[in-house]
Tab-separated table of C-alpha atoms and ligand atoms in Angstrom:
chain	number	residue	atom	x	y	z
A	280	UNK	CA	29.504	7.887	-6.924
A	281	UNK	CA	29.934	6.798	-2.815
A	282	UNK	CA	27.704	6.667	-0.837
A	283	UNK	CA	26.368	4.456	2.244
A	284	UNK	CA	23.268	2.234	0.939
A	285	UNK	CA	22.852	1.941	-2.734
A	286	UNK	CA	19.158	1.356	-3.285
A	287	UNK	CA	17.768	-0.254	-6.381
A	288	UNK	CA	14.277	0.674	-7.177
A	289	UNK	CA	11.522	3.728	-6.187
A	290	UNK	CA	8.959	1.903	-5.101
A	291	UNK	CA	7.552	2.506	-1.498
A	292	UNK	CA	10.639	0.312	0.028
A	293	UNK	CA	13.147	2.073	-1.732
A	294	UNK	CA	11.548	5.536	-1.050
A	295	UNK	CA	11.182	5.118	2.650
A	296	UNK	CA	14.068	3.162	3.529
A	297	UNK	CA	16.182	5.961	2.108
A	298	UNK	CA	13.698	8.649	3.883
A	299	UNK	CA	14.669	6.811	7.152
A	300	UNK	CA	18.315	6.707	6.415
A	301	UNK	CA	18.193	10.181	5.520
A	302	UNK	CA	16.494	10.655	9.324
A	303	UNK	CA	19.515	8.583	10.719
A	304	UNK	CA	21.681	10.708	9.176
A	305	UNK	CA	22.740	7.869	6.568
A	306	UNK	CA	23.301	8.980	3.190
A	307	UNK	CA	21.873	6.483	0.058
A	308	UNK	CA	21.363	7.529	-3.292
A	309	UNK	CA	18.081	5.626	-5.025
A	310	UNK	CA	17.624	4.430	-8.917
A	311	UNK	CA	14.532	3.991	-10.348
A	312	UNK	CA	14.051	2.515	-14.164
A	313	UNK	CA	10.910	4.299	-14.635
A	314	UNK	CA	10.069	7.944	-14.784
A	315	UNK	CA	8.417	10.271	-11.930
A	316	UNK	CA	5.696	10.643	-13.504
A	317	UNK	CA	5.158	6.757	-14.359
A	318	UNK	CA	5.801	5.894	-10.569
A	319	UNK	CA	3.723	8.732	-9.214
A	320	UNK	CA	0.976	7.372	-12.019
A	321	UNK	CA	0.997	3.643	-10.991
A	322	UNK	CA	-2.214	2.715	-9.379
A	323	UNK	CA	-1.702	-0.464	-6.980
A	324	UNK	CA	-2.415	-0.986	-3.533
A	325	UNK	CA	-4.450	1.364	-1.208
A	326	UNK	CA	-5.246	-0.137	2.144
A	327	UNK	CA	-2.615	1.207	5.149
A	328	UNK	CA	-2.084	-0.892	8.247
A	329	UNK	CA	-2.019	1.005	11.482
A	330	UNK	CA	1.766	0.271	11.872
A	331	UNK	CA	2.362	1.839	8.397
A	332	UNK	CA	0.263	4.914	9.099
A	333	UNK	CA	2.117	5.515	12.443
A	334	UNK	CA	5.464	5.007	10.912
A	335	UNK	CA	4.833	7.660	7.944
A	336	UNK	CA	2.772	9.504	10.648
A	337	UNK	CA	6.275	9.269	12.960
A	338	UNK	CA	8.906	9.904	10.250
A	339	UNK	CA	6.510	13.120	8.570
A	340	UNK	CA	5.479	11.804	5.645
A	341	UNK	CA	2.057	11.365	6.593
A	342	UNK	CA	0.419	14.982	6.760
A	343	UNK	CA	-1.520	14.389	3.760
A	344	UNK	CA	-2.582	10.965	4.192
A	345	UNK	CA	-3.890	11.909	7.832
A	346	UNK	CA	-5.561	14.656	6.280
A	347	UNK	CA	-6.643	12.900	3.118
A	348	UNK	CA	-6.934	9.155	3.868
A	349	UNK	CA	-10.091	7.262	5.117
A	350	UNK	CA	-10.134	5.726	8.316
A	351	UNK	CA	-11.925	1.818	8.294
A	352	UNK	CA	-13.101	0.687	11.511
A	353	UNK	CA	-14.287	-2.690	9.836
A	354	UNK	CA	-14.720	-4.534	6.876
A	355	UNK	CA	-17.871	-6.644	5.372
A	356	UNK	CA	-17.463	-10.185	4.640
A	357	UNK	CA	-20.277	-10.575	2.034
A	358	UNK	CA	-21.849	-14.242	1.613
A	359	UNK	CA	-24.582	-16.086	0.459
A	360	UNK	CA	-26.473	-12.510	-0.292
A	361	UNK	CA	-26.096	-11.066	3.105
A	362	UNK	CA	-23.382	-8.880	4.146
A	363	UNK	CA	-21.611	-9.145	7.837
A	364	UNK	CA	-19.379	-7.042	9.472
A	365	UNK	CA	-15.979	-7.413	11.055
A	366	UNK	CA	-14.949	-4.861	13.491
A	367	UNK	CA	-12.117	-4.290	13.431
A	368	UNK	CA	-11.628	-1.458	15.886
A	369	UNK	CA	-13.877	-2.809	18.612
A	370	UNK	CA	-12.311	-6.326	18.491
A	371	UNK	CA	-8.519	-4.698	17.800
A	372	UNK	CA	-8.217	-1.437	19.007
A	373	UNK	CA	-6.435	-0.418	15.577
A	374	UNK	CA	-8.042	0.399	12.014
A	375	UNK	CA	-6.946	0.996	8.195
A	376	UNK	CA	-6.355	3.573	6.529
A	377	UNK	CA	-7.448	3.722	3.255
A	378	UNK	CA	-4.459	6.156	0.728
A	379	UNK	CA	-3.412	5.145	-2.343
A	380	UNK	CA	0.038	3.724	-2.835
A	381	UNK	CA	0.382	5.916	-5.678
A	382	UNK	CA	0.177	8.739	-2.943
A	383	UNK	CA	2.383	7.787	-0.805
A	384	UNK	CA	5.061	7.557	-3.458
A	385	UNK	CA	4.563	11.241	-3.986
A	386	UNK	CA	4.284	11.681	-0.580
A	387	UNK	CA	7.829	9.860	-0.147
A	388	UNK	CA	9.554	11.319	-3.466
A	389	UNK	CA	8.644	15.018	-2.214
A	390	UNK	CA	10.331	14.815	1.421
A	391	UNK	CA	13.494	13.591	-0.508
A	392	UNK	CA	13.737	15.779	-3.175
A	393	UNK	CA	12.887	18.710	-0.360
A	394	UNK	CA	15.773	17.229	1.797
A	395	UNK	CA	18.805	17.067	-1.342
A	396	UNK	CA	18.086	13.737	-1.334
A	397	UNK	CA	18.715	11.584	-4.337
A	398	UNK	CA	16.825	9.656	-6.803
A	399	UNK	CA	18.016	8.690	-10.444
A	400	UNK	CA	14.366	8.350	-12.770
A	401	UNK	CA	14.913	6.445	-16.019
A	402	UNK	CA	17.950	4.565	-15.480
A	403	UNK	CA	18.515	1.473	-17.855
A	404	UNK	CA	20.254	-1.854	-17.794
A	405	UNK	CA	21.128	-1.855	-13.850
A	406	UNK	CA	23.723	-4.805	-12.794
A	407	UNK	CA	25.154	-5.523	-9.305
A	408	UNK	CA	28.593	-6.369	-8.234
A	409	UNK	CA	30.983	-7.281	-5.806
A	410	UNK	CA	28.253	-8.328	-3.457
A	411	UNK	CA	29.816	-10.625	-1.156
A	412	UNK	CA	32.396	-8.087	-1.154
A	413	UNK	CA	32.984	-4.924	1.319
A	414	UNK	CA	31.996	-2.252	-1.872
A	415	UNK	CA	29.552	-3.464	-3.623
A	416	UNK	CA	28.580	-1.800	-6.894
A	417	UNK	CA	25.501	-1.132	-8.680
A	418	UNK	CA	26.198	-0.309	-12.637
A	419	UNK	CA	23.595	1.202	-15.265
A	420	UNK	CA	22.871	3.656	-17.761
A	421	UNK	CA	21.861	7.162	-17.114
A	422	UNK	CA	21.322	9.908	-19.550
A	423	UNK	CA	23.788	8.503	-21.921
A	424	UNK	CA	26.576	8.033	-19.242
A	425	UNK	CA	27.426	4.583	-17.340
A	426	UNK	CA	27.491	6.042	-14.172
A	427	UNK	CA	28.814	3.701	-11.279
A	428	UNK	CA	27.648	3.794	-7.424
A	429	UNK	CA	29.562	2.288	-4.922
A	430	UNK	CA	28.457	1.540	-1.109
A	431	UNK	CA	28.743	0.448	2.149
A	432	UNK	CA	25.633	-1.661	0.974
A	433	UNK	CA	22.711	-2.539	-1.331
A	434	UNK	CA	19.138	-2.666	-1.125
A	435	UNK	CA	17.821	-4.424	-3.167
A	436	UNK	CA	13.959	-2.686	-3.626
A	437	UNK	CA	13.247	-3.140	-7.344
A	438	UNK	CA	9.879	-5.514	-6.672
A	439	UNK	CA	9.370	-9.293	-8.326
A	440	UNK	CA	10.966	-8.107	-11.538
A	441	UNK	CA	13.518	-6.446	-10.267
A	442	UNK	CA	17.337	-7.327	-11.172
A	443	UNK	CA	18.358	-7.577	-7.323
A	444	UNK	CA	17.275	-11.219	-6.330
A	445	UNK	CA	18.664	-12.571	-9.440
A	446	UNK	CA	21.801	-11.468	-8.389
A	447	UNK	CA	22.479	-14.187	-5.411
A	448	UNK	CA	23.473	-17.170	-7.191
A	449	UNK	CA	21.172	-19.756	-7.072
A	450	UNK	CA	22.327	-22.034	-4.619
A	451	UNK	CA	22.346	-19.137	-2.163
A	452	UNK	CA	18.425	-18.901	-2.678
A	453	UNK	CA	15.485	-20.575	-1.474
A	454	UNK	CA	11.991	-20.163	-3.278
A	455	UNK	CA	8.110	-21.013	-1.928
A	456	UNK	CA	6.161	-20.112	-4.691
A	457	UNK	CA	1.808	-21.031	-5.445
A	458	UNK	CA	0.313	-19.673	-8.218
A	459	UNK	CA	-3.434	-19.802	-7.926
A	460	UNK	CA	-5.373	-20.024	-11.023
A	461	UNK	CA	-7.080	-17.141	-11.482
A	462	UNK	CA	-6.593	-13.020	-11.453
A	463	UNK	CA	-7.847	-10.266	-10.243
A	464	UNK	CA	-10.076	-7.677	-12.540
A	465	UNK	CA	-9.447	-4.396	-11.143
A	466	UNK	CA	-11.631	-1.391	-12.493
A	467	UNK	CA	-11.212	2.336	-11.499
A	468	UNK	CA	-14.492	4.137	-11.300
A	469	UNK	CA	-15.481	7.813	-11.098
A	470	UNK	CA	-18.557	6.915	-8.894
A	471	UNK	CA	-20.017	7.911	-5.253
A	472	UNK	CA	-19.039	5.293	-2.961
A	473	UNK	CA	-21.598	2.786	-2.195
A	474	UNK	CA	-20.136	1.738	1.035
A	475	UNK	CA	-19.035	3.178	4.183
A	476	UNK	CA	-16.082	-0.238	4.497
A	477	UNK	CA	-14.289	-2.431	2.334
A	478	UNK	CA	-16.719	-5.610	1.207
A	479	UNK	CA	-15.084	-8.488	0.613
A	480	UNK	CA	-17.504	-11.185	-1.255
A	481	UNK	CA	-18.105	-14.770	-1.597
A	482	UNK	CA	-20.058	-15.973	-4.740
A	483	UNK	CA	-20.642	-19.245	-6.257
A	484	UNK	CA	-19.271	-17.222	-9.632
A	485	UNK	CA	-16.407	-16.362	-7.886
A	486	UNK	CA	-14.944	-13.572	-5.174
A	487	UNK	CA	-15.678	-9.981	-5.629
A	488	UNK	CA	-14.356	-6.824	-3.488
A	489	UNK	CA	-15.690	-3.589	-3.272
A	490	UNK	CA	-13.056	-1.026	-2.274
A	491	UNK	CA	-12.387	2.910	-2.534
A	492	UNK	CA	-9.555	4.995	-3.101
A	493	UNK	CA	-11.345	8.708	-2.342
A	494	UNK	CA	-14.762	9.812	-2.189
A	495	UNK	CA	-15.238	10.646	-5.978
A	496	UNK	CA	-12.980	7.082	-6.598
A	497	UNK	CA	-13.874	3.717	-6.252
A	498	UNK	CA	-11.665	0.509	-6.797
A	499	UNK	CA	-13.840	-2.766	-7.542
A	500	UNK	CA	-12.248	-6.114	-8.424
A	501	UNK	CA	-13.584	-9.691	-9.515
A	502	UNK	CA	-11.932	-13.255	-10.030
A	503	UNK	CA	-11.090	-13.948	-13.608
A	504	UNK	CA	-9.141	-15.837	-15.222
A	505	UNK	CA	-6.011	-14.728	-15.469
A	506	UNK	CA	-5.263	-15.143	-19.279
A	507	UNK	CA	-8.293	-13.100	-20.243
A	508	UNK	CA	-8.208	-10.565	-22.507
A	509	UNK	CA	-9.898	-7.160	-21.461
A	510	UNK	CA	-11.636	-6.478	-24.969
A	511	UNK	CA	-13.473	-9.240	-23.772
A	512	UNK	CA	-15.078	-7.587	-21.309
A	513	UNK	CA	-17.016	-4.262	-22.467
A	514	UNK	CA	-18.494	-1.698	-19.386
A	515	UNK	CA	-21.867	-3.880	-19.693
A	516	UNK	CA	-20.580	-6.531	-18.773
A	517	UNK	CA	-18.323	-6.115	-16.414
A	518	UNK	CA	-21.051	-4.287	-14.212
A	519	UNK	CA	-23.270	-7.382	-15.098
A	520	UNK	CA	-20.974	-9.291	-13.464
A	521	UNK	CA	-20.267	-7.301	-10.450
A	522	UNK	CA	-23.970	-6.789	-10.201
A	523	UNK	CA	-24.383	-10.531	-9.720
A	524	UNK	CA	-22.150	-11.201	-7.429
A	525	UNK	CA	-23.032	-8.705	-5.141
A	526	UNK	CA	-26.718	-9.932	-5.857
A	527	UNK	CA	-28.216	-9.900	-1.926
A	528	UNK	CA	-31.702	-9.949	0.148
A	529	UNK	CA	-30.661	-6.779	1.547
A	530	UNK	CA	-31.150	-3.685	-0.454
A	531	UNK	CA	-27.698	-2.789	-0.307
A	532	UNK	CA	-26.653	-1.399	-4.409
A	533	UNK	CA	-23.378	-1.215	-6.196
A	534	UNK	CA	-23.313	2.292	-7.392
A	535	UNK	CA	-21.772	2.975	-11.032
A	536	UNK	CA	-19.904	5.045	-13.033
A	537	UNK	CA	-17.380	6.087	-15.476
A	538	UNK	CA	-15.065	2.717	-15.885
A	539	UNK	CA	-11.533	4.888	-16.236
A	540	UNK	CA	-9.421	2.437	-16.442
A	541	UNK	CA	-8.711	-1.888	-16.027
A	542	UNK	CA	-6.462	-4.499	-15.802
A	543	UNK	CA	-5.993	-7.860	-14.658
A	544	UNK	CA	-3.406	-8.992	-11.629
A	545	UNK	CA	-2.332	-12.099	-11.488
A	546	UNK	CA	-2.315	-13.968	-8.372
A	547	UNK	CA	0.735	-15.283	-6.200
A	548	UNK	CA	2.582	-16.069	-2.945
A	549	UNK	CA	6.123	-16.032	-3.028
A	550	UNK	CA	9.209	-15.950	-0.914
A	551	UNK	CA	12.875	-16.203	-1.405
A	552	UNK	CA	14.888	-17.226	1.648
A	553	UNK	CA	17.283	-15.670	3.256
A	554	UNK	CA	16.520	-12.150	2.408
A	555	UNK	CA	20.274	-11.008	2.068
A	556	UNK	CA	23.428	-12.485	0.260
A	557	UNK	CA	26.846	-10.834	1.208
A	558	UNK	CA	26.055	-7.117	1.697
A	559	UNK	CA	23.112	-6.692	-0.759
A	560	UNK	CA	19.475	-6.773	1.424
A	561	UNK	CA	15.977	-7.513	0.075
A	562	UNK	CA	13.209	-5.265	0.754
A	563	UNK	CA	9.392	-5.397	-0.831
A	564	UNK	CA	8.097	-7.606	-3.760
A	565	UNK	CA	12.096	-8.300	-4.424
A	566	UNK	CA	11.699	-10.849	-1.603
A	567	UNK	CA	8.096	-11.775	-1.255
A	568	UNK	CA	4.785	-11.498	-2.876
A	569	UNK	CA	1.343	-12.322	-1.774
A	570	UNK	CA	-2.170	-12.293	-3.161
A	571	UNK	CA	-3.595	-9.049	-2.753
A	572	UNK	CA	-6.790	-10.281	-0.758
A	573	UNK	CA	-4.961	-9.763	2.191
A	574	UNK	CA	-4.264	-6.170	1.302
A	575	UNK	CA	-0.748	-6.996	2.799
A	576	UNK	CA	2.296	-6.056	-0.336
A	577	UNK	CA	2.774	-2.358	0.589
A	578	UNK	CA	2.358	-3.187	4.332
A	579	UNK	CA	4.946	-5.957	4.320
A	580	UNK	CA	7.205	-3.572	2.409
A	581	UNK	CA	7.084	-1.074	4.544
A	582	UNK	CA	7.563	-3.349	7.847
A	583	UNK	CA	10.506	-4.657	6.137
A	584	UNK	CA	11.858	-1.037	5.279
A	585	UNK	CA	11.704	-0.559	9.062
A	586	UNK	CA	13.461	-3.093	10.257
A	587	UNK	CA	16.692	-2.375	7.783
A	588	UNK	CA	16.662	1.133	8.522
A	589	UNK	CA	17.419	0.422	12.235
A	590	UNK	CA	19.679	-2.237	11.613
A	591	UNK	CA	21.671	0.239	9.260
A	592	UNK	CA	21.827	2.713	11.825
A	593	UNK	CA	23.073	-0.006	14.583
A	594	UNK	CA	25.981	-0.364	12.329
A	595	UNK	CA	26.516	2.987	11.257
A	596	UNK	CA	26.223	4.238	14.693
A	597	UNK	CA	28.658	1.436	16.466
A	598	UNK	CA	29.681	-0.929	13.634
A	599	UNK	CA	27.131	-3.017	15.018
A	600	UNK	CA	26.645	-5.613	12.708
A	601	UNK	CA	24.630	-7.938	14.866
A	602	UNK	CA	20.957	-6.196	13.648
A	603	UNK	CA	21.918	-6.771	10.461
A	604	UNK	CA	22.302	-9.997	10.531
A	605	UNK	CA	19.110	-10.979	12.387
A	606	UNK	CA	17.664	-8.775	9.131
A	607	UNK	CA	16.437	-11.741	7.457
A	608	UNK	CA	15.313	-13.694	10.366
A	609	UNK	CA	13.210	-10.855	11.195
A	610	UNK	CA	11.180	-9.604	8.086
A	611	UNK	CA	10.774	-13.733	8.020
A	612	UNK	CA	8.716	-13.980	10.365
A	613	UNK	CA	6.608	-11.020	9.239
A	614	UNK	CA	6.393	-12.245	6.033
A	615	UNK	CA	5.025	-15.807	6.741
A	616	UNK	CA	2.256	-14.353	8.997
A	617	UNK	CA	1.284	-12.354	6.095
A	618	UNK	CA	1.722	-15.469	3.632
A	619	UNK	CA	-0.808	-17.346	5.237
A	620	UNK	CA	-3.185	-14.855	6.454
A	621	UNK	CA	-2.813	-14.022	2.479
A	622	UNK	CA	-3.583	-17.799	1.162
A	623	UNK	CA	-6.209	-18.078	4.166
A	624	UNK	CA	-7.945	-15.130	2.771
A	625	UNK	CA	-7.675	-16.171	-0.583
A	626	UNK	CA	-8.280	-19.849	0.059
A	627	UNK	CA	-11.407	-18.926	1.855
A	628	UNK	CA	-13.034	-16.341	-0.760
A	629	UNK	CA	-12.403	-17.622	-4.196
A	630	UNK	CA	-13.546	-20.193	-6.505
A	631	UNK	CA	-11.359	-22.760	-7.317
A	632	UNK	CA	-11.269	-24.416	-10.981
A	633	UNK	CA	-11.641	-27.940	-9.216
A	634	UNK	CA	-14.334	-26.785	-6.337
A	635	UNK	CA	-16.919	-28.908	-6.016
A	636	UNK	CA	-20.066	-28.329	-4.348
A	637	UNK	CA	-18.727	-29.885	-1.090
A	638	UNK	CA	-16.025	-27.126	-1.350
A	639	UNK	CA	-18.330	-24.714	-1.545
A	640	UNK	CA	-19.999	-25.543	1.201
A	641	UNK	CA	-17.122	-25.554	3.262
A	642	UNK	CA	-16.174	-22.203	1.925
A	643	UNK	CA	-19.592	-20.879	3.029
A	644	UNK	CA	-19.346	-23.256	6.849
A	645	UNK	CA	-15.670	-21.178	7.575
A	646	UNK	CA	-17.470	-17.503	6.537
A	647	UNK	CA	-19.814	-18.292	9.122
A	648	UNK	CA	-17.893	-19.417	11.305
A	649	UNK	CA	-15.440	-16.059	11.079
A	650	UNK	CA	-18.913	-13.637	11.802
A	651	UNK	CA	-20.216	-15.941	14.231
A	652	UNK	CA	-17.132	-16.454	16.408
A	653	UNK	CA	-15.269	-13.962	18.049
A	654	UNK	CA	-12.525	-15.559	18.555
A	655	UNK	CA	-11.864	-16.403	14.565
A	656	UNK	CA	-13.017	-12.709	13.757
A	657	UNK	CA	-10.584	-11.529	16.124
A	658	UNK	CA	-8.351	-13.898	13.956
A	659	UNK	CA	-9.038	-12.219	11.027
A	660	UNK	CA	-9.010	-8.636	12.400
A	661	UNK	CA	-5.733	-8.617	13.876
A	662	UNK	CA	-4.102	-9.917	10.836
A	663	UNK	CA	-5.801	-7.159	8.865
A	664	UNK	CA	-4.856	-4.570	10.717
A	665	UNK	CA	-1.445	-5.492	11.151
B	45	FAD	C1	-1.083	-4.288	-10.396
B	45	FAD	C2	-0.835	-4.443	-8.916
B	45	FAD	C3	-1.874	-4.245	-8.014
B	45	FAD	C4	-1.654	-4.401	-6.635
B	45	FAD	N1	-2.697	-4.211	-5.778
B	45	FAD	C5	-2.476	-4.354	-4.437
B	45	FAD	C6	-3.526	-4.178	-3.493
B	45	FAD	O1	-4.658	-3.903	-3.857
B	45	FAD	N2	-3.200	-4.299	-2.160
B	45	FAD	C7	-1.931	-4.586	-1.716
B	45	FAD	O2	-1.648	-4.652	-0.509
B	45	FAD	N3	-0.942	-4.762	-2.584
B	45	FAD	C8	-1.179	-4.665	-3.920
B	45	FAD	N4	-0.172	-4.830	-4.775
B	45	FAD	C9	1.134	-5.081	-4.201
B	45	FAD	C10	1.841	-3.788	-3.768
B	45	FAD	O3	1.575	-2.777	-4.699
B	45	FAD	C11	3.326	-4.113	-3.652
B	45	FAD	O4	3.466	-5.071	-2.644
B	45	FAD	C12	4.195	-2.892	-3.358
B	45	FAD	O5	4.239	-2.046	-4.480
B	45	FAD	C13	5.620	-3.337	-2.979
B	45	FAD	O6	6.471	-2.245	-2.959
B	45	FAD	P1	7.991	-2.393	-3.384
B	45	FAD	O7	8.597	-1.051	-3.178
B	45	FAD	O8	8.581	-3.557	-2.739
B	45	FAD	O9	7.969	-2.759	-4.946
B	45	FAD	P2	7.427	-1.954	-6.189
B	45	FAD	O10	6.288	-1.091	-5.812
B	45	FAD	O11	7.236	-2.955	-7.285
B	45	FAD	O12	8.630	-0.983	-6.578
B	45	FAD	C14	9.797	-1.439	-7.220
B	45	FAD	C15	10.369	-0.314	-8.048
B	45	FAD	O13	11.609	-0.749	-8.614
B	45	FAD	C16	11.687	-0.338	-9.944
B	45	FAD	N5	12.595	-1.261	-10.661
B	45	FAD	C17	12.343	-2.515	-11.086
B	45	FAD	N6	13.423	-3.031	-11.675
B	45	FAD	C18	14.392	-2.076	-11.632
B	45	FAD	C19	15.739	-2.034	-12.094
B	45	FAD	N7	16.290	-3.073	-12.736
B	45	FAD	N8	16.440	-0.903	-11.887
B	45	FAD	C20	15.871	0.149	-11.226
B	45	FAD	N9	14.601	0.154	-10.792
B	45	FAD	C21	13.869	-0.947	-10.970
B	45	FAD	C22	10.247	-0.409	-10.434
B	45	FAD	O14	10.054	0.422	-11.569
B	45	FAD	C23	9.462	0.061	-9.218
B	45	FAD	O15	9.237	1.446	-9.217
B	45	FAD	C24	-0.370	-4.718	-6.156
B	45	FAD	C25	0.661	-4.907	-7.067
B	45	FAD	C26	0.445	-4.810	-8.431
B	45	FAD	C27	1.580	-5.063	-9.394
């Protein structure tokens, strides 16, 4: 097979980046290891920046998100019992959107299939070749053929896992890694939801964060540790814990419901440097990671996404190479905003094995600081919304 951008991996930067191409007029044909029904199945992130919502909005794949998705105008920092809001719309001018990433996906996979566009489900044992060459090649396995694609280049979209970054030799790449040393418990809930925003809470047992993915949906997470086992934790007791946590003086009350499903995240910033090597380009979790308190994967995907669509069609359009090579440079800086903000975040709202009471304290002097301040709440909001 030929064709213009190779792109490894279905994720939201491999869907979008080859629904922009496709509105360029680029062709790219996209492989996926998993099924449609796995990817369209995955539940992950769900909170939108306004610059993602405009772009799907702009390159219509957003009808159903407008017409589905919630719009946040703030968020609640919750500490020491009492819950405090940032506004993010008064001190902005921009909100969230709260759609599942799951729902995007289908959103993206939809406009491609309607459009000929095309995506390879369940292919096995991909390898990349020839990178620092002009045709580089993508090999794998594909319904019992070893099908070949061949383009003008390759993103690389196939998240942390993903074979693509493991592809630039070593000595090409430069890694920034923390792991922190805890998770996240995520639950799924078939429950009312017992907030109008996003809470986001501080606890001497450790953070907690009250979120939603539809009215009949609601997506609550608490610090663990990230080697625990989720047999240890029975419904009971994972409300008891939630329950505590969110403990206040006001009478605000977690609402319950059928647990559907958990798991446990682990927790990590990461970023490889540069994001390209020869003619293969790094989009999404392939080239950076960040703990999710800053609700910032999917939005750093897609901003990255964005910014190698138009630098393909510079090149395409006039051989234009110079976008592409100020690629890296550019998603960079993105990135590292969203690395910190990320670590802030996390830095400021969990419980750390080591804390000690003077850490806590300080934890608790910098939340009220953030409410109390509008400057530092304008910090906060403008990073959140994008
Ligand atoms: C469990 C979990 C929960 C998360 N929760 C949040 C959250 O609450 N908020 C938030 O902002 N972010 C969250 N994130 C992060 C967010 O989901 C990611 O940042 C986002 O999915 C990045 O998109 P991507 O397209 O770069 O990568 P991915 O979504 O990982 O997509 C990569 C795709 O490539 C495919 N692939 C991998 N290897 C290969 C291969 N060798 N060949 C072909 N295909 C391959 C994968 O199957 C996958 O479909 C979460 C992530 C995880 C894992």
């Amino acid at each position: 097979m030929k064709t213009q951008v190779a792109i490894v991996g279905a994720g939201p930067a491999g869907l979008l980046l080859s629904h922009l191409l496709h509105l360029e007029g680029i062709a790219s044909v996209v492989i996926e290891s998993r099924t449609r029904e796995e990817i369209e199945a995955t539940i992950r992130a769900g909170v939108l920046e306004q610059g993602t919502v405009d772009l799907l909005a702009q390159s219509r794949v957003g009808e159903r998100m407008q017409r589905e998705g919630l719009r946040h105008e703030g968020i609640y920092l919750r500490f020491a019992g009492v819950s405090h809001r940032i506004a993010l719309s008064e001190l902005t001018g921009r909100a969230i959107t709260v759609y599942a990433q799951h729902e995007v996906i289908k959103d993206l996979v939809a406009a491609r299939l309607a459009a000929g566009g095309t995506i390879l489900f369940g292919v096995k044992d991909a390898a990349l070749y020839d990178l620092d060459s002009d045709s580089p090649k993508v090999r794998f396995r594909h319904e019992n053929a070893l099908p070949e694609i061949s383009g003008d280049f390759i993103a690389g979209c196939d998240g942390f896992h993903g074979v693509s970054r493991p592809s630039i030799p070593s000595r090409h790449r430069h890694e920034f890694t923390r792991s922190y040393p805890f998770g996240w418990f995520g639950i799924l809930v078939e429950a009312p939801a017992s907030t109008d925003e996003l809470i986001y809470a501080h606890h001497e047992r450790g953070f907690a964060l009250v979120s939603t993915r539809s009215p009949q949906i609601q997506r609550l997470y608490f610090q663990c540790d990230p080697e625990d086992n989720l047999k240890r934790w029975p419904d009971a007791r994972i409300w008891e814990e939630l329950h505590t946590r969110l403990a206040g003086s006001d009478d605000w009350k977690l609402a319950e419901g059928r647990i559907f499903q958990k798991g446990i995240i682990a927790m990590r910033s990461f970023v490889v440097e540069p994001m390209r090597y020869g003619r293969l380009f790094l989009a999404g979790d392939a080239a950076h990671i960040v703990p999710p308190t800053g609700a910032k994967g999917l939005n750093l995907a897609v901003n990255d996404v964005r910014v190698l669509a138009s630098a393909f069609s510079r090149y395409f359009k006039s051989k234009d190479e110079e976008a592409l090579a100020a690629y890296s440079a550019t998603a960079l800086k993105r990135v590292w905003r969203a690395e910190h903000f990320s670590w802030w975040m996390t830095s400021m709202l969990h419980r750390f094995h080591d804390d000690t009471p003077f850490q806590h304290r300080i934890q608790l002097a910098e939340l009220d600081y953030v409410v109390n301040s509008k400057a530092k709440a304008l910090t906060l909001a403008e990073n959140y919304v994008g």
